[in-house]
Amino acid sequence: MSGMLERSEVVAMLATYRDRRPDQVPEAIDSLELAWLIHQVEQRYGALDIDDGAIARMSTVTGALDVLRDLKIGSARE
């Protein structure tokens, strides 16, 4: 999906939490990792408008990617 956030980008952002390699990032995302991911996304792409239901869906890498794509977070740098 050109122009859309890629799974590898989400994993790379999560890997920066606790200084891990991307292959060390599990599918499940805990609450601190989620806070870190949201912070990283906002630093790169601007403020997010995420409701509680969307946050609840972000308990896995796949769920986080789905939510971020639903929000049309792209990979292009501004």
N, C-alpha and C. Protein backbone atom coordinates (compact mmCIF):
# COMPACT_ATOMS: atom_id res chain seq x y z
N MET A 1 0.85 -1.18 0.00
CA MET A 1 0.00 0.00 0.00
C MET A 1 0.89 1.24 0.00
N SER A 2 1.10 1.79 -1.12
CA SER A 2 1.96 2.95 -1.24
C SER A 2 1.36 4.15 -0.49
N GLY A 3 2.21 4.85 0.26
CA GLY A 3 1.75 6.03 0.99
C GLY A 3 1.11 5.73 2.32
N MET A 4 0.89 4.46 2.62
CA MET A 4 0.29 4.09 3.91
C MET A 4 1.39 3.61 4.85
N LEU A 5 1.14 3.76 6.13
CA LEU A 5 2.06 3.29 7.14
C LEU A 5 2.24 1.78 6.98
N GLU A 6 3.46 1.32 7.06
CA GLU A 6 3.77 -0.10 6.91
C GLU A 6 3.98 -0.76 8.27
N ARG A 7 3.73 -2.05 8.32
CA ARG A 7 3.95 -2.82 9.55
C ARG A 7 5.38 -2.66 10.05
N SER A 8 6.33 -2.68 9.13
CA SER A 8 7.75 -2.57 9.53
C SER A 8 8.02 -1.24 10.23
N GLU A 9 7.30 -0.18 9.86
CA GLU A 9 7.47 1.12 10.52
C GLU A 9 6.93 1.09 11.94
N VAL A 10 5.78 0.45 12.13
CA VAL A 10 5.19 0.32 13.47
C VAL A 10 6.13 -0.50 14.35
N VAL A 11 6.62 -1.61 13.82
CA VAL A 11 7.53 -2.46 14.58
C VAL A 11 8.81 -1.69 14.92
N ALA A 12 9.33 -0.92 13.96
CA ALA A 12 10.55 -0.14 14.21
C ALA A 12 10.33 0.89 15.31
N MET A 13 9.17 1.54 15.32
CA MET A 13 8.88 2.51 16.39
C MET A 13 8.79 1.80 17.74
N LEU A 14 8.12 0.65 17.78
CA LEU A 14 8.02 -0.10 19.02
C LEU A 14 9.39 -0.61 19.48
N ALA A 15 10.24 -0.94 18.55
CA ALA A 15 11.58 -1.45 18.89
C ALA A 15 12.41 -0.39 19.61
N THR A 16 12.15 0.88 19.34
CA THR A 16 12.92 1.92 20.01
C THR A 16 12.59 2.01 21.50
N TYR A 17 11.44 1.48 21.89
CA TYR A 17 11.11 1.38 23.31
C TYR A 17 11.90 0.22 23.89
N ARG A 18 12.66 0.45 24.88
CA ARG A 18 13.53 -0.54 25.52
C ARG A 18 14.70 -0.97 24.63
N ASP A 19 14.97 -0.19 23.59
CA ASP A 19 16.15 -0.40 22.75
C ASP A 19 16.26 -1.84 22.23
N ARG A 20 15.22 -2.30 21.55
CA ARG A 20 15.19 -3.66 21.03
C ARG A 20 15.44 -3.68 19.54
N ARG A 21 15.73 -4.86 19.04
CA ARG A 21 15.78 -5.07 17.59
C ARG A 21 14.34 -5.33 17.13
N PRO A 22 14.00 -5.00 15.89
CA PRO A 22 12.63 -5.25 15.41
C PRO A 22 12.18 -6.69 15.58
N ASP A 23 13.09 -7.65 15.44
CA ASP A 23 12.68 -9.06 15.58
C ASP A 23 12.40 -9.44 17.03
N GLN A 24 12.67 -8.54 17.97
CA GLN A 24 12.38 -8.79 19.38
C GLN A 24 11.03 -8.21 19.81
N VAL A 25 10.35 -7.54 18.91
CA VAL A 25 9.06 -6.93 19.24
C VAL A 25 7.96 -7.98 19.09
N PRO A 26 7.27 -8.29 20.19
CA PRO A 26 6.19 -9.29 20.10
C PRO A 26 4.94 -8.70 19.46
N GLU A 27 4.01 -9.55 19.10
CA GLU A 27 2.75 -9.10 18.51
C GLU A 27 1.92 -8.31 19.52
N ALA A 28 1.90 -8.77 20.77
CA ALA A 28 1.11 -8.09 21.81
C ALA A 28 1.79 -6.79 22.22
N ILE A 29 0.98 -5.75 22.43
CA ILE A 29 1.48 -4.44 22.85
C ILE A 29 0.91 -4.15 24.24
N ASP A 30 1.81 -3.90 25.22
CA ASP A 30 1.31 -3.56 26.55
C ASP A 30 1.02 -2.05 26.62
N SER A 31 0.50 -1.60 27.73
CA SER A 31 0.05 -0.20 27.83
C SER A 31 1.20 0.80 27.72
N LEU A 32 2.37 0.48 28.26
CA LEU A 32 3.51 1.39 28.15
C LEU A 32 4.03 1.45 26.72
N GLU A 33 4.05 0.30 26.06
CA GLU A 33 4.46 0.27 24.65
C GLU A 33 3.48 1.07 23.79
N LEU A 34 2.20 0.96 24.10
CA LEU A 34 1.20 1.69 23.34
C LEU A 34 1.37 3.19 23.53
N ALA A 35 1.60 3.62 24.76
CA ALA A 35 1.85 5.05 25.01
C ALA A 35 3.07 5.51 24.23
N TRP A 36 4.12 4.70 24.21
CA TRP A 36 5.33 5.02 23.46
C TRP A 36 5.03 5.12 21.97
N LEU A 37 4.28 4.14 21.44
CA LEU A 37 3.95 4.14 20.02
C LEU A 37 3.16 5.39 19.65
N ILE A 38 2.16 5.74 20.43
CA ILE A 38 1.37 6.94 20.14
C ILE A 38 2.26 8.18 20.18
N HIS A 39 3.13 8.25 21.15
CA HIS A 39 4.08 9.37 21.24
C HIS A 39 4.95 9.44 19.98
N GLN A 40 5.48 8.30 19.57
CA GLN A 40 6.34 8.27 18.38
C GLN A 40 5.58 8.70 17.13
N VAL A 41 4.36 8.22 16.97
CA VAL A 41 3.55 8.59 15.81
C VAL A 41 3.26 10.08 15.82
N GLU A 42 2.91 10.62 16.98
CA GLU A 42 2.63 12.06 17.07
C GLU A 42 3.88 12.89 16.79
N GLN A 43 5.04 12.43 17.22
CA GLN A 43 6.29 13.14 16.93
C GLN A 43 6.56 13.18 15.42
N ARG A 44 6.23 12.11 14.74
CA ARG A 44 6.52 12.01 13.31
C ARG A 44 5.43 12.61 12.42
N TYR A 45 4.17 12.46 12.82
CA TYR A 45 3.06 12.80 11.93
C TYR A 45 2.10 13.85 12.47
N GLY A 46 2.29 14.30 13.70
CA GLY A 46 1.39 15.28 14.28
C GLY A 46 0.40 14.63 15.24
N ALA A 47 -0.36 15.49 15.91
CA ALA A 47 -1.32 15.04 16.92
C ALA A 47 -2.34 14.07 16.34
N LEU A 48 -2.70 13.08 17.13
CA LEU A 48 -3.69 12.09 16.74
C LEU A 48 -5.00 12.35 17.48
N ASP A 49 -6.10 12.04 16.84
CA ASP A 49 -7.41 12.11 17.47
C ASP A 49 -7.92 10.68 17.55
N ILE A 50 -7.61 10.03 18.68
CA ILE A 50 -7.94 8.61 18.85
C ILE A 50 -8.94 8.47 19.98
N ASP A 51 -10.05 7.78 19.70
CA ASP A 51 -11.04 7.54 20.75
C ASP A 51 -10.69 6.26 21.52
N ASP A 52 -11.40 6.05 22.62
CA ASP A 52 -11.11 4.91 23.49
C ASP A 52 -11.27 3.57 22.77
N GLY A 53 -12.24 3.48 21.87
CA GLY A 53 -12.44 2.24 21.13
C GLY A 53 -11.26 1.91 20.23
N ALA A 54 -10.70 2.93 19.59
CA ALA A 54 -9.53 2.73 18.74
C ALA A 54 -8.33 2.33 19.58
N ILE A 55 -8.16 2.98 20.72
CA ILE A 55 -7.05 2.63 21.60
C ILE A 55 -7.17 1.17 22.06
N ALA A 56 -8.36 0.73 22.37
CA ALA A 56 -8.58 -0.65 22.79
C ALA A 56 -8.20 -1.63 21.69
N ARG A 57 -8.36 -1.24 20.44
CA ARG A 57 -8.01 -2.11 19.30
C ARG A 57 -6.50 -2.20 19.08
N MET A 58 -5.73 -1.35 19.74
CA MET A 58 -4.30 -1.27 19.52
C MET A 58 -3.49 -2.14 20.49
N SER A 59 -4.03 -3.28 20.88
CA SER A 59 -3.34 -4.16 21.83
C SER A 59 -2.38 -5.13 21.13
N THR A 60 -2.36 -5.09 19.81
CA THR A 60 -1.43 -5.89 19.02
C THR A 60 -0.82 -5.01 17.93
N VAL A 61 0.28 -5.47 17.37
CA VAL A 61 0.89 -4.73 16.26
C VAL A 61 -0.09 -4.64 15.10
N THR A 62 -0.77 -5.72 14.80
CA THR A 62 -1.74 -5.73 13.71
C THR A 62 -2.87 -4.75 13.98
N GLY A 63 -3.39 -4.75 15.21
CA GLY A 63 -4.46 -3.83 15.57
C GLY A 63 -4.01 -2.38 15.50
N ALA A 64 -2.80 -2.10 15.98
CA ALA A 64 -2.27 -0.74 15.93
C ALA A 64 -2.12 -0.28 14.48
N LEU A 65 -1.60 -1.15 13.64
CA LEU A 65 -1.44 -0.80 12.23
C LEU A 65 -2.80 -0.52 11.60
N ASP A 66 -3.79 -1.35 11.89
CA ASP A 66 -5.14 -1.12 11.35
C ASP A 66 -5.70 0.23 11.78
N VAL A 67 -5.57 0.57 13.06
CA VAL A 67 -6.07 1.85 13.56
C VAL A 67 -5.33 3.01 12.89
N LEU A 68 -4.01 2.93 12.83
CA LEU A 68 -3.23 4.01 12.24
C LEU A 68 -3.55 4.17 10.75
N ARG A 69 -3.79 3.07 10.07
CA ARG A 69 -4.20 3.17 8.66
C ARG A 69 -5.60 3.76 8.54
N ASP A 70 -6.50 3.38 9.46
CA ASP A 70 -7.85 3.97 9.46
C ASP A 70 -7.77 5.48 9.63
N LEU A 71 -6.79 5.93 10.42
CA LEU A 71 -6.59 7.37 10.65
C LEU A 71 -5.81 8.02 9.50
N LYS A 72 -5.46 7.20 8.52
CA LYS A 72 -4.74 7.67 7.32
C LYS A 72 -3.37 8.25 7.66
N ILE A 73 -2.70 7.61 8.62
CA ILE A 73 -1.34 8.00 8.94
C ILE A 73 -0.45 7.45 7.85
N GLY A 74 0.26 8.33 7.16
CA GLY A 74 1.08 7.91 6.03
C GLY A 74 2.55 7.83 6.37
N SER A 75 3.29 7.27 5.47
CA SER A 75 4.74 7.12 5.69
C SER A 75 5.54 8.26 5.12
N ALA A 76 4.91 9.17 4.38
CA ALA A 76 5.64 10.30 3.79
C ALA A 76 6.02 11.29 4.87
N ARG A 77 7.25 11.70 4.86
CA ARG A 77 7.72 12.72 5.80
C ARG A 77 7.32 14.10 5.29
N GLU A 78 6.92 14.93 6.23
CA GLU A 78 6.53 16.30 5.85
C GLU A 78 7.64 17.24 6.12
